Amino acid sequence: MFNWLWQNSPIVNSKQHALGPTANVFMKTSQLYQGSGRVGEILHLEGPCISLDQLKKVIARLQRRHPVLRSRLKVHPSNPNHFILEEDETLQLQVEEIPRKRHDCLDSWLQEWRKREKEPTNIGEGLVRVWLLQDPDDKDDLNGPREVVIMCEHCICDGLSLSNACHELLTILSDEDGNLFCDSLDWPISMEDAVWKSLSIINRYITLGRFIFSTVYTNITSKLGTARIPLGNIDFPVDDMDKHCHTELVYGILNKQMTAKFIAKCRQEKVTVTAAVISAILSAASSLIPTDSTQDTLLKIILGADTRRRCIPPIPSRDLSFHMSSMALFSVTTSTVPKTSDGLWQLARTVGHHVKKCIDAGQVLAFGMIQAKICEQSLGPIHFPQMPTYSISSWGLLPFVEYYGQWKLTRMSPFVNLVRGPLPFTTIQTVNGVLTMMFSGSNPLIASHTLAALRDRSMDSLQQMINN
């Protein structure tokens, strides 16, 4: 039964490793659609000047630790539809210094990303690129702003493992003795293999069968149409959006004091931070959707979920690899999304109950088994009627610290290439006590003012939940 889900391509030699099924689809998407799906993080630092040679040595040590970072992208020699990674100890990842003025420290990286986000990862190259941005006039400033930007193909990382690798990068940067992370990790297991080994044969059938039945039943019994965030006016076919769109990014940030207050309120209300933030985002999204007095709609939300801690044994975040899945869509009637503080907290409890119910039913692992087949649909034409309203992924509490030797991490901002992403997408994370939400979409299909409104209204809802 499971042969149609994926077939492991034979390993050619000990230095070659086939991508897992979902990772392979992600790499195909990136190759076909101008880097679509590529992810990254910006590490905003304050401290002394970082030389390009210094950063290259840090990246070289990080490559010695992670086998995927010292691997080149290749096409499988016997299966042209599959990619492999081939380890090469001589590979040097692209590390580039980009001068900028001090007053541009917050958005210079974004301007550069917008110009270069569609640059391809060529066959034979590594799958990660690194930028260093700083003002040459700040070379003697011991507390100057610096940015390290890490761009990574999504097929070899998720938010947790990429953040852990960035934490290791900063730790190596501050390691004057050079004694940390000297040994190489083993090659990471693919998500599908980890899920496969975590379930018995009977549980594979039961878990997947229940998930498919639940999904089909929901689709059959649902009578309402799907709510849509208003789209921008475009003069090109939507299937060509990767050629005409660029990724728009805006961020909503709660400072440390407000984040602490929000977390305390979540504990008081007995809900998770993620569920509470999702409630605020749902309120913001519903306020942007045109109302129809004759026909209500459903807000349908994709919720990302981590498979790592649900596998047996758990997959550590230090393994740089993709281990993200999903669950049944969360749906709520657009007209019933609350606007009051009490209503938003009740909606958060409803979201939390849905997530717990899905996890307890094994849906995260079940979706992981069939995710590649579902993601393959993104390689073809875009069908809006089959798509949900919104996509949300919580990266949770990330492993950074505030100080790395002489450098202070003032902020970490995630980003993603969404030139082929027809839905708004939001990530949620907490770094050093600061809650950050990234709102992203493909402009002009999803206009910049729409993303700004989503961000502003979500922040307003969070403030309402905190203060009332």
PDB file of C-alpha atoms in Angstrom, residues 145-327:
ATOM      1  CA  PRO A 145      25.366  47.096  13.801  1.00  0.00           C
ATOM      2  CA  ARG A 146      26.171  44.021  11.669  1.00  0.00           C
ATOM      3  CA  GLU A 147      23.901  41.590   9.846  1.00  0.00           C
ATOM      4  CA  VAL A 148      24.637  37.993   8.947  1.00  0.00           C
ATOM      5  CA  VAL A 149      22.121  36.607   6.441  1.00  0.00           C
ATOM      6  CA  ILE A 150      21.799  32.849   5.901  1.00  0.00           C
ATOM      7  CA  MET A 151      19.785  31.584   2.893  1.00  0.00           C
ATOM      8  CA  CYS A 152      19.023  27.879   2.678  1.00  0.00           C
ATOM      9  CA  GLU A 153      17.104  25.561   0.381  1.00  0.00           C
ATOM     10  CA  HIS A 154      14.064  24.346   2.326  1.00  0.00           C
ATOM     11  CA  CYS A 155      14.804  20.745   1.341  1.00  0.00           C
ATOM     12  CA  ILE A 156      17.649  20.577   3.902  1.00  0.00           C
ATOM     13  CA  CYS A 157      16.177  22.493   6.837  1.00  0.00           C
ATOM     14  CA  ASP A 158      13.128  23.579   8.769  1.00  0.00           C
ATOM     15  CA  GLY A 159      12.740  26.528  11.123  1.00  0.00           C
ATOM     16  CA  LEU A 160      14.015  24.631  14.166  1.00  0.00           C
ATOM     17  CA  SER A 161      17.127  23.135  12.592  1.00  0.00           C
ATOM     18  CA  LEU A 162      18.029  26.318  10.690  1.00  0.00           C
ATOM     19  CA  SER A 163      17.748  28.338  13.903  1.00  0.00           C
ATOM     20  CA  ASN A 164      19.917  25.813  15.719  1.00  0.00           C
ATOM     21  CA  ALA A 165      22.539  26.056  12.955  1.00  0.00           C
ATOM     22  CA  CYS A 166      22.466  29.863  13.220  1.00  0.00           C
ATOM     23  CA  HIS A 167      22.941  29.570  16.989  1.00  0.00           C
ATOM     24  CA  GLU A 168      25.939  27.328  16.326  1.00  0.00           C
ATOM     25  CA  LEU A 169      27.290  29.851  13.808  1.00  0.00           C
ATOM     26  CA  LEU A 170      27.217  32.613  16.419  1.00  0.00           C
ATOM     27  CA  THR A 171      28.702  30.298  19.039  1.00  0.00           C
ATOM     28  CA  ILE A 172      31.605  29.460  16.710  1.00  0.00           C
ATOM     29  CA  LEU A 173      32.057  33.176  15.958  1.00  0.00           C
ATOM     30  CA  SER A 174      32.561  33.827  19.671  1.00  0.00           C
ATOM     31  CA  ASP A 175      34.733  30.719  20.228  1.00  0.00           C
ATOM     32  CA  GLU A 176      38.273  32.077  20.378  1.00  0.00           C
ATOM     33  CA  ASP A 177      39.850  28.698  21.162  1.00  0.00           C
ATOM     34  CA  GLY A 178      38.219  26.858  18.254  1.00  0.00           C
ATOM     35  CA  ASN A 179      37.244  23.863  20.384  1.00  0.00           C
ATOM     36  CA  LEU A 180      33.488  23.814  19.775  1.00  0.00           C
ATOM     37  CA  PHE A 181      31.611  21.695  17.202  1.00  0.00           C
ATOM     38  CA  CYS A 182      34.761  20.026  15.870  1.00  0.00           C
ATOM     39  CA  ASP A 183      33.184  16.613  15.215  1.00  0.00           C
ATOM     40  CA  SER A 184      30.882  15.854  12.310  1.00  0.00           C
ATOM     41  CA  LEU A 185      27.301  14.805  12.912  1.00  0.00           C
ATOM     42  CA  ASP A 186      25.871  11.766  11.156  1.00  0.00           C
ATOM     43  CA  TRP A 187      23.853  12.208   7.989  1.00  0.00           C
ATOM     44  CA  PRO A 188      20.321  13.223   9.095  1.00  0.00           C
ATOM     45  CA  ILE A 189      17.430  10.840   8.610  1.00  0.00           C
ATOM     46  CA  SER A 190      14.625  11.987   6.297  1.00  0.00           C
ATOM     47  CA  MET A 191      11.239  12.889   7.753  1.00  0.00           C
ATOM     48  CA  GLU A 192       9.514  10.015   5.954  1.00  0.00           C
ATOM     49  CA  ASP A 193      12.001   7.420   7.180  1.00  0.00           C
ATOM     50  CA  ALA A 194      11.754   8.758  10.740  1.00  0.00           C
ATOM     51  CA  VAL A 195       7.952   8.563  10.654  1.00  0.00           C
ATOM     52  CA  TRP A 196       8.072   5.108   9.048  1.00  0.00           C
ATOM     53  CA  LYS A 197      10.317   3.759  11.804  1.00  0.00           C
ATOM     54  CA  SER A 198       8.153   5.324  14.529  1.00  0.00           C
ATOM     55  CA  LEU A 199       5.002   3.406  13.611  1.00  0.00           C
ATOM     56  CA  SER A 200       4.287  -0.289  13.439  1.00  0.00           C
ATOM     57  CA  ILE A 201       2.777  -1.684  10.245  1.00  0.00           C
ATOM     58  CA  ILE A 202      -0.690  -1.752  11.827  1.00  0.00           C
ATOM     59  CA  ASN A 203      -0.352   1.792  13.176  1.00  0.00           C
ATOM     60  CA  ARG A 204       0.680   3.067   9.753  1.00  0.00           C
ATOM     61  CA  TYR A 205      -2.583   1.792   8.275  1.00  0.00           C
ATOM     62  CA  ILE A 206      -4.709   2.977  11.199  1.00  0.00           C
ATOM     63  CA  THR A 207      -3.136   6.431  11.522  1.00  0.00           C
ATOM     64  CA  LEU A 208      -3.172   7.188   7.810  1.00  0.00           C
ATOM     65  CA  GLY A 209      -6.651   5.729   7.329  1.00  0.00           C
ATOM     66  CA  ARG A 210      -8.156   7.825  10.120  1.00  0.00           C
ATOM     67  CA  PHE A 211      -6.531  10.967   8.756  1.00  0.00           C
ATOM     68  CA  ILE A 212      -7.757  10.378   5.200  1.00  0.00           C
ATOM     69  CA  PHE A 213     -11.283   9.549   6.413  1.00  0.00           C
ATOM     70  CA  SER A 214     -11.399  12.680   8.586  1.00  0.00           C
ATOM     71  CA  THR A 215     -10.236  14.879   5.715  1.00  0.00           C
ATOM     72  CA  VAL A 216     -12.663  13.398   3.182  1.00  0.00           C
ATOM     73  CA  TYR A 217     -15.582  13.595   5.636  1.00  0.00           C
ATOM     74  CA  THR A 218     -14.868  17.254   6.384  1.00  0.00           C
ATOM     75  CA  ASN A 219     -14.696  18.132   2.693  1.00  0.00           C
ATOM     76  CA  ILE A 220     -17.951  16.312   1.917  1.00  0.00           C
ATOM     77  CA  THR A 221     -19.937  17.810   4.797  1.00  0.00           C
ATOM     78  CA  SER A 222     -18.665  21.374   4.435  1.00  0.00           C
ATOM     79  CA  LYS A 223     -21.313  23.494   2.692  1.00  0.00           C
ATOM     80  CA  LEU A 224     -19.625  26.908   2.828  1.00  0.00           C
ATOM     81  CA  GLY A 225     -17.110  28.348   0.421  1.00  0.00           C
ATOM     82  CA  THR A 226     -13.566  29.247   1.400  1.00  0.00           C
ATOM     83  CA  ALA A 227     -12.883  32.805   2.534  1.00  0.00           C
ATOM     84  CA  ARG A 228     -10.253  34.713   0.521  1.00  0.00           C
ATOM     85  CA  ILE A 229      -7.950  37.508   1.546  1.00  0.00           C
ATOM     86  CA  PRO A 230      -8.470  40.171  -1.181  1.00  0.00           C
ATOM     87  CA  LEU A 231      -6.020  39.745  -4.046  1.00  0.00           C
ATOM     88  CA  GLY A 232      -4.297  42.581  -5.856  1.00  0.00           C
ATOM     89  CA  ASN A 233      -4.996  43.552  -9.453  1.00  0.00           C
ATOM     90  CA  ILE A 234      -2.617  41.678 -11.737  1.00  0.00           C
ATOM     91  CA  ASP A 235      -2.143  41.721 -15.510  1.00  0.00           C
ATOM     92  CA  PHE A 236      -0.538  38.287 -15.837  1.00  0.00           C
ATOM     93  CA  PRO A 237      -1.752  34.671 -15.530  1.00  0.00           C
ATOM     94  CA  VAL A 238      -1.571  33.481 -11.926  1.00  0.00           C
ATOM     95  CA  ASP A 239       0.436  30.446 -13.059  1.00  0.00           C
ATOM     96  CA  ASP A 240       3.179  32.884 -14.118  1.00  0.00           C
ATOM     97  CA  MET A 241       3.313  34.598 -10.737  1.00  0.00           C
ATOM     98  CA  ASP A 242       6.883  33.463 -10.043  1.00  0.00           C
ATOM     99  CA  LYS A 243       8.033  35.507 -13.059  1.00  0.00           C
ATOM    100  CA  HIS A 244       6.209  38.688 -12.030  1.00  0.00           C
ATOM    101  CA  CYS A 245       5.980  38.640  -8.216  1.00  0.00           C
ATOM    102  CA  HIS A 246       8.476  39.303  -5.475  1.00  0.00           C
ATOM    103  CA  THR A 247       8.236  38.323  -1.824  1.00  0.00           C
ATOM    104  CA  GLU A 248       6.859  41.029   0.452  1.00  0.00           C
ATOM    105  CA  LEU A 249       7.794  40.813   4.148  1.00  0.00           C
ATOM    106  CA  VAL A 250       6.581  42.777   7.169  1.00  0.00           C
ATOM    107  CA  TYR A 251       7.160  42.011  10.843  1.00  0.00           C
ATOM    108  CA  GLY A 252       5.095  42.409  13.983  1.00  0.00           C
ATOM    109  CA  ILE A 253       7.163  42.497  17.178  1.00  0.00           C
ATOM    110  CA  LEU A 254       6.247  42.545  20.870  1.00  0.00           C
ATOM    111  CA  ASN A 255       9.071  43.896  23.032  1.00  0.00           C
ATOM    112  CA  LYS A 256      10.331  41.914  26.019  1.00  0.00           C
ATOM    113  CA  GLN A 257       8.005  43.557  28.493  1.00  0.00           C
ATOM    114  CA  MET A 258       4.901  43.008  26.379  1.00  0.00           C
ATOM    115  CA  THR A 259       5.974  39.466  25.454  1.00  0.00           C
ATOM    116  CA  ALA A 260       6.374  38.576  29.140  1.00  0.00           C
ATOM    117  CA  LYS A 261       2.972  40.076  29.874  1.00  0.00           C
ATOM    118  CA  PHE A 262       1.435  38.159  26.969  1.00  0.00           C
ATOM    119  CA  ILE A 263       2.961  34.843  28.080  1.00  0.00           C
ATOM    120  CA  ALA A 264       1.665  35.421  31.618  1.00  0.00           C
ATOM    121  CA  LYS A 265      -1.795  36.113  30.220  1.00  0.00           C
ATOM    122  CA  CYS A 266      -1.659  32.910  28.144  1.00  0.00           C
ATOM    123  CA  ARG A 267      -0.849  30.924  31.287  1.00  0.00           C
ATOM    124  CA  GLN A 268      -3.703  32.604  33.095  1.00  0.00           C
ATOM    125  CA  GLU A 269      -6.095  31.730  30.263  1.00  0.00           C
ATOM    126  CA  LYS A 270      -4.620  28.208  29.989  1.00  0.00           C
ATOM    127  CA  VAL A 271      -3.760  28.432  26.293  1.00  0.00           C
ATOM    128  CA  THR A 272      -0.496  28.157  24.389  1.00  0.00           C
ATOM    129  CA  VAL A 273       1.214  31.238  22.983  1.00  0.00           C
ATOM    130  CA  THR A 274       0.822  29.823  19.477  1.00  0.00           C
ATOM    131  CA  ALA A 275      -2.937  29.328  19.843  1.00  0.00           C
ATOM    132  CA  ALA A 276      -3.356  32.860  21.194  1.00  0.00           C
ATOM    133  CA  VAL A 277      -1.377  34.403  18.334  1.00  0.00           C
ATOM    134  CA  ILE A 278      -3.352  32.373  15.784  1.00  0.00           C
ATOM    135  CA  SER A 279      -6.555  33.721  17.325  1.00  0.00           C
ATOM    136  CA  ALA A 280      -5.308  37.288  16.834  1.00  0.00           C
ATOM    137  CA  ILE A 281      -4.320  36.550  13.224  1.00  0.00           C
ATOM    138  CA  LEU A 282      -7.737  35.006  12.502  1.00  0.00           C
ATOM    139  CA  SER A 283      -9.402  38.148  13.824  1.00  0.00           C
ATOM    140  CA  ALA A 284      -7.208  40.307  11.595  1.00  0.00           C
ATOM    141  CA  ALA A 285      -7.802  38.132   8.530  1.00  0.00           C
ATOM    142  CA  SER A 286     -11.577  38.059   8.992  1.00  0.00           C
ATOM    143  CA  SER A 287     -11.685  41.858   9.124  1.00  0.00           C
ATOM    144  CA  LEU A 288     -10.162  42.044   5.621  1.00  0.00           C
ATOM    145  CA  ILE A 289     -12.522  39.570   3.963  1.00  0.00           C
ATOM    146  CA  PRO A 290     -15.483  41.113   2.100  1.00  0.00           C
ATOM    147  CA  THR A 291     -18.829  40.200   3.662  1.00  0.00           C
ATOM    148  CA  ASP A 292     -21.791  38.782   1.793  1.00  0.00           C
ATOM    149  CA  SER A 293     -25.130  38.997   3.553  1.00  0.00           C
ATOM    150  CA  THR A 294     -26.460  36.046   1.547  1.00  0.00           C
ATOM    151  CA  GLN A 295     -23.547  33.619   1.851  1.00  0.00           C
ATOM    152  CA  ASP A 296     -21.091  33.143   4.708  1.00  0.00           C
ATOM    153  CA  THR A 297     -17.611  31.655   4.205  1.00  0.00           C
ATOM    154  CA  LEU A 298     -15.101  29.562   6.110  1.00  0.00           C
ATOM    155  CA  LEU A 299     -11.662  30.732   7.146  1.00  0.00           C
ATOM    156  CA  LYS A 300      -9.493  27.666   6.492  1.00  0.00           C
ATOM    157  CA  ILE A 301      -6.029  27.696   8.021  1.00  0.00           C
ATOM    158  CA  ILE A 302      -3.042  25.426   7.359  1.00  0.00           C
ATOM    159  CA  LEU A 303      -1.144  24.861  10.603  1.00  0.00           C
ATOM    160  CA  GLY A 304       2.427  23.628  10.377  1.00  0.00           C
ATOM    161  CA  ALA A 305       3.527  21.026  12.911  1.00  0.00           C
ATOM    162  CA  ASP A 306       6.874  19.597  13.995  1.00  0.00           C
ATOM    163  CA  THR A 307       7.378  15.848  13.538  1.00  0.00           C
ATOM    164  CA  ARG A 308      10.753  15.755  15.342  1.00  0.00           C
ATOM    165  CA  ARG A 309       9.535  15.346  18.913  1.00  0.00           C
ATOM    166  CA  ARG A 310       6.736  12.987  17.857  1.00  0.00           C
ATOM    167  CA  CYS A 311       9.030  10.429  16.273  1.00  0.00           C
ATOM    168  CA  ILE A 312      10.508   7.492  18.191  1.00  0.00           C
ATOM    169  CA  PRO A 313      13.241   8.239  19.001  1.00  0.00           C
ATOM    170  CA  PRO A 314      12.825  12.038  18.746  1.00  0.00           C
ATOM    171  CA  ILE A 315      14.877  13.782  16.047  1.00  0.00           C
ATOM    172  CA  PRO A 316      17.173  16.426  17.593  1.00  0.00           C
ATOM    173  CA  SER A 317      17.037  20.004  16.303  1.00  0.00           C
ATOM    174  CA  ARG A 318      20.793  19.884  15.703  1.00  0.00           C
ATOM    175  CA  ASP A 319      20.143  17.650  12.662  1.00  0.00           C
ATOM    176  CA  LEU A 320      19.944  20.108   9.755  1.00  0.00           C
ATOM    177  CA  SER A 321      17.029  18.581   7.851  1.00  0.00           C
ATOM    178  CA  PHE A 322      13.356  19.056   7.006  1.00  0.00           C
ATOM    179  CA  HIS A 323      10.922  17.613   9.570  1.00  0.00           C
ATOM    180  CA  MET A 324       7.768  19.721   9.249  1.00  0.00           C
ATOM    181  CA  SER A 325       4.294  18.341   8.685  1.00  0.00           C
ATOM    182  CA  SER A 326       0.731  19.539   9.136  1.00  0.00           C
ATOM    183  CA  MET A 327      -2.702  18.398  10.299  1.00  0.00           C
TER     184      MET A 327
END
